[in-house]
Amino acid sequence: MSTKETSADKTKYRLAEAAKKCMASSGTDAMTVTQIVQTCGVTRQTFYRNFQDKYDLINWYFDKLLLESFAQMGDGLTVYEGLTRKFEFIQKERVFFAGAFRSDDHNSLILDFYTQLIGRKTGRQPEENILFPLRLYCRGSIDMTVEWIFAPKERTPEQMAALLVSALPMPVTELFQQLGVLR
């Protein structure tokens, strides 16, 4: 990574932290680019060099957090352990996830995680008889995660992980059992 890329990434993360503060105080919809740059201590030009608008910033940071939450799942963990870590991470970054966890684009990140897990364990991509129920499951898990973000005290990360594991479609459950990734 070059020094310029490192500097740009640092600026993006600073802007994201400022946006998170603004989201906490005024909400996502009311937050403005002016608030973000004032909170961050940079110019509007710096903001627009890095992002098109506040939603571009939110989506960029959301993608970074989502990837990090899946990294929390780690190799060698069961699906339950991985999901528990993911929900613990989401809980820590709740403000940002609550503001950003609304786009269907993020379904593909979760599906990619599971298809890559299957690919690593089997050496091939899942076939349609696994892929279709897996896609259906990923869409439902997104909706349930969004619901949980807005009412996190109703269930712990462990309870959410257990519920999502129990909701795995049978073909996916059987495959995950064969691969040794269920508890």
PDB file of C-alpha atoms in Angstrom:
ATOM      1  CA  MET A   1       0.000   0.000   0.000  1.00  0.00           C
ATOM      2  CA  SER A   2       1.459   3.385  -0.940  1.00  0.00           C
ATOM      3  CA  THR A   3       1.749   6.357   1.413  1.00  0.00           C
ATOM      4  CA  LYS A   4      -0.895   8.212  -0.604  1.00  0.00           C
ATOM      5  CA  GLU A   5      -3.343   5.306  -0.229  1.00  0.00           C
ATOM      6  CA  THR A   6      -2.643   5.148   3.490  1.00  0.00           C
ATOM      7  CA  SER A   7      -3.303   8.881   3.836  1.00  0.00           C
ATOM      8  CA  ALA A   8      -6.530   8.615   1.809  1.00  0.00           C
ATOM      9  CA  ASP A   9      -7.712   5.675   3.919  1.00  0.00           C
ATOM     10  CA  LYS A  10      -6.966   7.586   7.125  1.00  0.00           C
ATOM     11  CA  THR A  11      -9.006  10.515   5.829  1.00  0.00           C
ATOM     12  CA  LYS A  12     -11.888   8.236   4.894  1.00  0.00           C
ATOM     13  CA  TYR A  13     -11.888   6.628   8.330  1.00  0.00           C
ATOM     14  CA  ARG A  14     -11.753  10.065  10.002  1.00  0.00           C
ATOM     15  CA  LEU A  15     -14.750  11.155   7.916  1.00  0.00           C
ATOM     16  CA  ALA A  16     -16.564   7.947   8.857  1.00  0.00           C
ATOM     17  CA  GLU A  17     -15.918   8.547  12.567  1.00  0.00           C
ATOM     18  CA  ALA A  18     -17.247  12.091  12.199  1.00  0.00           C
ATOM     19  CA  ALA A  19     -20.308  10.791  10.357  1.00  0.00           C
ATOM     20  CA  LYS A  20     -20.890   8.260  13.119  1.00  0.00           C
ATOM     21  CA  LYS A  21     -20.888  11.088  15.694  1.00  0.00           C
ATOM     22  CA  CYS A  22     -23.312  13.085  13.549  1.00  0.00           C
ATOM     23  CA  MET A  23     -25.569  10.059  13.085  1.00  0.00           C
ATOM     24  CA  ALA A  24     -25.670   9.524  16.848  1.00  0.00           C
ATOM     25  CA  SER A  25     -26.671  13.119  17.528  1.00  0.00           C
ATOM     26  CA  SER A  26     -28.955  13.990  14.612  1.00  0.00           C
ATOM     27  CA  GLY A  27     -29.751  10.765  12.777  1.00  0.00           C
ATOM     28  CA  THR A  28     -28.787   9.587   9.322  1.00  0.00           C
ATOM     29  CA  ASP A  29     -31.412  11.497   7.367  1.00  0.00           C
ATOM     30  CA  ALA A  30     -30.775  14.827   9.119  1.00  0.00           C
ATOM     31  CA  MET A  31     -26.991  14.524   8.951  1.00  0.00           C
ATOM     32  CA  THR A  32     -25.356  16.803   6.374  1.00  0.00           C
ATOM     33  CA  VAL A  33     -21.979  16.895   4.649  1.00  0.00           C
ATOM     34  CA  THR A  34     -21.407  20.264   6.322  1.00  0.00           C
ATOM     35  CA  GLN A  35     -21.877  18.655   9.763  1.00  0.00           C
ATOM     36  CA  ILE A  36     -19.529  15.837   8.850  1.00  0.00           C
ATOM     37  CA  VAL A  37     -16.702  18.087   7.647  1.00  0.00           C
ATOM     38  CA  GLN A  38     -17.089  20.448  10.609  1.00  0.00           C
ATOM     39  CA  THR A  39     -16.987  17.517  13.030  1.00  0.00           C
ATOM     40  CA  CYS A  40     -13.987  16.055  11.222  1.00  0.00           C
ATOM     41  CA  GLY A  41     -12.163  19.355  10.779  1.00  0.00           C
ATOM     42  CA  VAL A  42     -11.653  19.027   7.020  1.00  0.00           C
ATOM     43  CA  THR A  43     -12.917  20.978   4.033  1.00  0.00           C
ATOM     44  CA  ARG A  44     -15.880  20.085   1.841  1.00  0.00           C
ATOM     45  CA  GLN A  45     -13.348  19.675  -0.981  1.00  0.00           C
ATOM     46  CA  THR A  46     -11.607  16.936   1.040  1.00  0.00           C
ATOM     47  CA  PHE A  47     -14.943  15.235   1.599  1.00  0.00           C
ATOM     48  CA  TYR A  48     -15.870  15.329  -2.089  1.00  0.00           C
ATOM     49  CA  ARG A  49     -12.428  14.109  -3.124  1.00  0.00           C
ATOM     50  CA  ASN A  50     -13.238  10.932  -1.234  1.00  0.00           C
ATOM     51  CA  PHE A  51     -17.018  10.532  -1.472  1.00  0.00           C
ATOM     52  CA  GLN A  52     -19.878  11.589  -3.757  1.00  0.00           C
ATOM     53  CA  ASP A  53     -22.251  12.313  -0.868  1.00  0.00           C
ATOM     54  CA  LYS A  54     -23.080  11.215   2.676  1.00  0.00           C
ATOM     55  CA  TYR A  55     -24.629   7.985   1.407  1.00  0.00           C
ATOM     56  CA  ASP A  56     -21.462   7.102  -0.481  1.00  0.00           C
ATOM     57  CA  LEU A  57     -19.541   7.567   2.804  1.00  0.00           C
ATOM     58  CA  ILE A  58     -22.089   5.502   4.735  1.00  0.00           C
ATOM     59  CA  ASN A  59     -21.959   2.706   2.142  1.00  0.00           C
ATOM     60  CA  TRP A  60     -18.138   2.713   2.063  1.00  0.00           C
ATOM     61  CA  TYR A  61     -17.879   2.472   5.843  1.00  0.00           C
ATOM     62  CA  PHE A  62     -20.695  -0.044   6.016  1.00  0.00           C
ATOM     63  CA  ASP A  63     -18.860  -2.286   3.553  1.00  0.00           C
ATOM     64  CA  LYS A  64     -15.659  -1.971   5.626  1.00  0.00           C
ATOM     65  CA  LEU A  65     -17.526  -2.842   8.832  1.00  0.00           C
ATOM     66  CA  LEU A  66     -19.414  -5.695   7.231  1.00  0.00           C
ATOM     67  CA  LEU A  67     -16.208  -7.205   5.873  1.00  0.00           C
ATOM     68  CA  GLU A  68     -14.612  -6.796   9.287  1.00  0.00           C
ATOM     69  CA  SER A  69     -17.621  -8.414  10.966  1.00  0.00           C
ATOM     70  CA  PHE A  70     -17.206 -11.432   8.697  1.00  0.00           C
ATOM     71  CA  ALA A  71     -13.479 -11.440   9.419  1.00  0.00           C
ATOM     72  CA  GLN A  72     -14.516 -11.757  13.068  1.00  0.00           C
ATOM     73  CA  MET A  73     -16.104 -15.070  12.126  1.00  0.00           C
ATOM     74  CA  GLY A  74     -12.662 -16.446  11.294  1.00  0.00           C
ATOM     75  CA  ASP A  75     -11.568 -19.791   9.938  1.00  0.00           C
ATOM     76  CA  GLY A  76     -11.979 -22.864  12.063  1.00  0.00           C
ATOM     77  CA  LEU A  77     -15.020 -21.583  13.932  1.00  0.00           C
ATOM     78  CA  THR A  78     -18.435 -23.150  13.769  1.00  0.00           C
ATOM     79  CA  VAL A  79     -21.200 -21.204  12.050  1.00  0.00           C
ATOM     80  CA  TYR A  80     -22.709 -20.497  15.489  1.00  0.00           C
ATOM     81  CA  GLU A  81     -19.420 -19.163  16.912  1.00  0.00           C
ATOM     82  CA  GLY A  82     -18.848 -17.070  13.816  1.00  0.00           C
ATOM     83  CA  LEU A  83     -22.353 -15.616  13.872  1.00  0.00           C
ATOM     84  CA  THR A  84     -22.001 -14.820  17.587  1.00  0.00           C
ATOM     85  CA  ARG A  85     -18.792 -12.886  16.873  1.00  0.00           C
ATOM     86  CA  LYS A  86     -20.482 -11.116  13.973  1.00  0.00           C
ATOM     87  CA  PHE A  87     -23.421 -10.014  16.146  1.00  0.00           C
ATOM     88  CA  GLU A  88     -21.072  -8.860  18.907  1.00  0.00           C
ATOM     89  CA  PHE A  89     -19.223  -6.750  16.339  1.00  0.00           C
ATOM     90  CA  ILE A  90     -22.451  -5.344  14.890  1.00  0.00           C
ATOM     91  CA  GLN A  91     -23.571  -4.503  18.414  1.00  0.00           C
ATOM     92  CA  LYS A  92     -20.381  -2.434  18.950  1.00  0.00           C
ATOM     93  CA  GLU A  93     -20.971  -0.533  15.692  1.00  0.00           C
ATOM     94  CA  ARG A  94     -24.749  -0.380  16.075  1.00  0.00           C
ATOM     95  CA  VAL A  95     -25.119   3.323  15.185  1.00  0.00           C
ATOM     96  CA  PHE A  96     -23.518   2.905  11.810  1.00  0.00           C
ATOM     97  CA  PHE A  97     -25.162  -0.409  10.995  1.00  0.00           C
ATOM     98  CA  ALA A  98     -28.563   1.008  11.952  1.00  0.00           C
ATOM     99  CA  GLY A  99     -28.068   3.859   9.512  1.00  0.00           C
ATOM    100  CA  ALA A 100     -26.621   1.809   6.707  1.00  0.00           C
ATOM    101  CA  PHE A 101     -27.986  -1.733   6.883  1.00  0.00           C
ATOM    102  CA  ARG A 102     -30.764  -1.075   4.389  1.00  0.00           C
ATOM    103  CA  SER A 103     -29.366  -1.866   0.959  1.00  0.00           C
ATOM    104  CA  ASP A 104     -29.867  -5.100  -0.969  1.00  0.00           C
ATOM    105  CA  ASP A 105     -26.293  -4.661  -2.210  1.00  0.00           C
ATOM    106  CA  HIS A 106     -25.110  -6.052   1.110  1.00  0.00           C
ATOM    107  CA  ASN A 107     -26.894  -9.358   0.548  1.00  0.00           C
ATOM    108  CA  SER A 108     -24.175 -10.233  -1.952  1.00  0.00           C
ATOM    109  CA  LEU A 109     -21.417  -9.731   0.666  1.00  0.00           C
ATOM    110  CA  ILE A 110     -23.032 -12.237   2.992  1.00  0.00           C
ATOM    111  CA  LEU A 111     -23.707 -14.701   0.194  1.00  0.00           C
ATOM    112  CA  ASP A 112     -20.096 -14.303  -0.943  1.00  0.00           C
ATOM    113  CA  PHE A 113     -18.896 -15.126   2.556  1.00  0.00           C
ATOM    114  CA  TYR A 114     -20.846 -18.404   2.637  1.00  0.00           C
ATOM    115  CA  THR A 115     -19.984 -19.423  -0.926  1.00  0.00           C
ATOM    116  CA  GLN A 116     -16.294 -18.755  -0.209  1.00  0.00           C
ATOM    117  CA  LEU A 117     -16.536 -20.823   2.982  1.00  0.00           C
ATOM    118  CA  ILE A 118     -18.059 -23.699   1.014  1.00  0.00           C
ATOM    119  CA  GLY A 119     -15.452 -23.246  -1.735  1.00  0.00           C
ATOM    120  CA  ARG A 120     -12.570 -23.379   0.768  1.00  0.00           C
ATOM    121  CA  LYS A 121     -13.956 -26.506   2.413  1.00  0.00           C
ATOM    122  CA  THR A 122     -14.994 -28.398  -0.729  1.00  0.00           C
ATOM    123  CA  GLY A 123     -12.680 -27.002  -3.401  1.00  0.00           C
ATOM    124  CA  ARG A 124     -15.646 -25.993  -5.578  1.00  0.00           C
ATOM    125  CA  GLN A 125     -18.494 -23.530  -5.680  1.00  0.00           C
ATOM    126  CA  PRO A 126     -21.899 -24.644  -4.374  1.00  0.00           C
ATOM    127  CA  GLU A 127     -24.345 -26.118  -6.855  1.00  0.00           C
ATOM    128  CA  GLU A 128     -27.802 -24.663  -7.449  1.00  0.00           C
ATOM    129  CA  ASN A 129     -29.469 -27.063  -4.969  1.00  0.00           C
ATOM    130  CA  ILE A 130     -27.364 -25.366  -2.239  1.00  0.00           C
ATOM    131  CA  LEU A 131     -27.060 -21.912  -3.777  1.00  0.00           C
ATOM    132  CA  PHE A 132     -30.795 -21.217  -4.074  1.00  0.00           C
ATOM    133  CA  PRO A 133     -31.673 -21.976  -0.412  1.00  0.00           C
ATOM    134  CA  LEU A 134     -28.487 -20.204   0.662  1.00  0.00           C
ATOM    135  CA  ARG A 135     -29.522 -17.044  -1.222  1.00  0.00           C
ATOM    136  CA  LEU A 136     -32.969 -17.242   0.340  1.00  0.00           C
ATOM    137  CA  TYR A 137     -31.411 -17.702   3.795  1.00  0.00           C
ATOM    138  CA  CYS A 138     -29.027 -14.738   3.315  1.00  0.00           C
ATOM    139  CA  ARG A 139     -31.874 -12.411   2.392  1.00  0.00           C
ATOM    140  CA  GLY A 140     -33.859 -13.481   5.442  1.00  0.00           C
ATOM    141  CA  SER A 141     -30.853 -13.196   7.738  1.00  0.00           C
ATOM    142  CA  ILE A 142     -30.305  -9.613   6.549  1.00  0.00           C
ATOM    143  CA  ASP A 143     -33.901  -8.718   7.432  1.00  0.00           C
ATOM    144  CA  MET A 144     -33.641 -10.368  10.842  1.00  0.00           C
ATOM    145  CA  THR A 145     -30.312  -8.649  11.528  1.00  0.00           C
ATOM    146  CA  VAL A 146     -31.804  -5.250  10.647  1.00  0.00           C
ATOM    147  CA  GLU A 147     -34.719  -5.986  12.956  1.00  0.00           C
ATOM    148  CA  TRP A 148     -32.270  -6.929  15.729  1.00  0.00           C
ATOM    149  CA  ILE A 149     -30.206  -3.761  15.219  1.00  0.00           C
ATOM    150  CA  PHE A 150     -33.263  -1.673  16.035  1.00  0.00           C
ATOM    151  CA  ALA A 151     -34.204  -3.780  19.077  1.00  0.00           C
ATOM    152  CA  PRO A 152     -30.887  -5.247  20.316  1.00  0.00           C
ATOM    153  CA  LYS A 153     -31.990  -5.689  23.915  1.00  0.00           C
ATOM    154  CA  GLU A 154     -34.574  -8.279  22.966  1.00  0.00           C
ATOM    155  CA  ARG A 155     -31.913 -10.865  22.062  1.00  0.00           C
ATOM    156  CA  THR A 156     -28.234 -11.318  22.808  1.00  0.00           C
ATOM    157  CA  PRO A 157     -25.703 -11.951  20.031  1.00  0.00           C
ATOM    158  CA  GLU A 158     -25.611 -15.593  21.168  1.00  0.00           C
ATOM    159  CA  GLN A 159     -29.393 -15.897  20.890  1.00  0.00           C
ATOM    160  CA  MET A 160     -29.394 -14.323  17.429  1.00  0.00           C
ATOM    161  CA  ALA A 161     -26.633 -16.664  16.284  1.00  0.00           C
ATOM    162  CA  ALA A 162     -28.526 -19.696  17.614  1.00  0.00           C
ATOM    163  CA  LEU A 163     -31.730 -18.587  15.870  1.00  0.00           C
ATOM    164  CA  LEU A 164     -29.955 -18.045  12.550  1.00  0.00           C
ATOM    165  CA  VAL A 165     -28.230 -21.425  12.787  1.00  0.00           C
ATOM    166  CA  SER A 166     -31.584 -23.089  13.499  1.00  0.00           C
ATOM    167  CA  ALA A 167     -33.090 -21.312  10.473  1.00  0.00           C
ATOM    168  CA  LEU A 168     -30.542 -22.684   8.010  1.00  0.00           C
ATOM    169  CA  PRO A 169     -32.316 -24.516   5.185  1.00  0.00           C
ATOM    170  CA  MET A 170     -31.980 -28.316   5.402  1.00  0.00           C
ATOM    171  CA  PRO A 171     -29.686 -28.735   2.366  1.00  0.00           C
ATOM    172  CA  VAL A 172     -27.338 -26.055   3.760  1.00  0.00           C
ATOM    173  CA  THR A 173     -27.500 -27.553   7.267  1.00  0.00           C
ATOM    174  CA  GLU A 174     -26.611 -30.991   5.912  1.00  0.00           C
ATOM    175  CA  LEU A 175     -23.705 -29.572   3.901  1.00  0.00           C
ATOM    176  CA  PHE A 176     -22.395 -27.559   6.864  1.00  0.00           C
ATOM    177  CA  GLN A 177     -22.614 -30.670   9.053  1.00  0.00           C
ATOM    178  CA  GLN A 178     -20.606 -32.638   6.489  1.00  0.00           C
ATOM    179  CA  LEU A 179     -18.034 -29.828   6.359  1.00  0.00           C
ATOM    180  CA  GLY A 180     -17.819 -29.726  10.164  1.00  0.00           C
ATOM    181  CA  VAL A 181     -18.771 -26.063  10.497  1.00  0.00           C
ATOM    182  CA  LEU A 182     -21.876 -26.463  12.645  1.00  0.00           C
ATOM    183  CA  ARG A 183     -21.663 -26.868  16.390  1.00  0.00           C
TER     184      ARG A 183
END
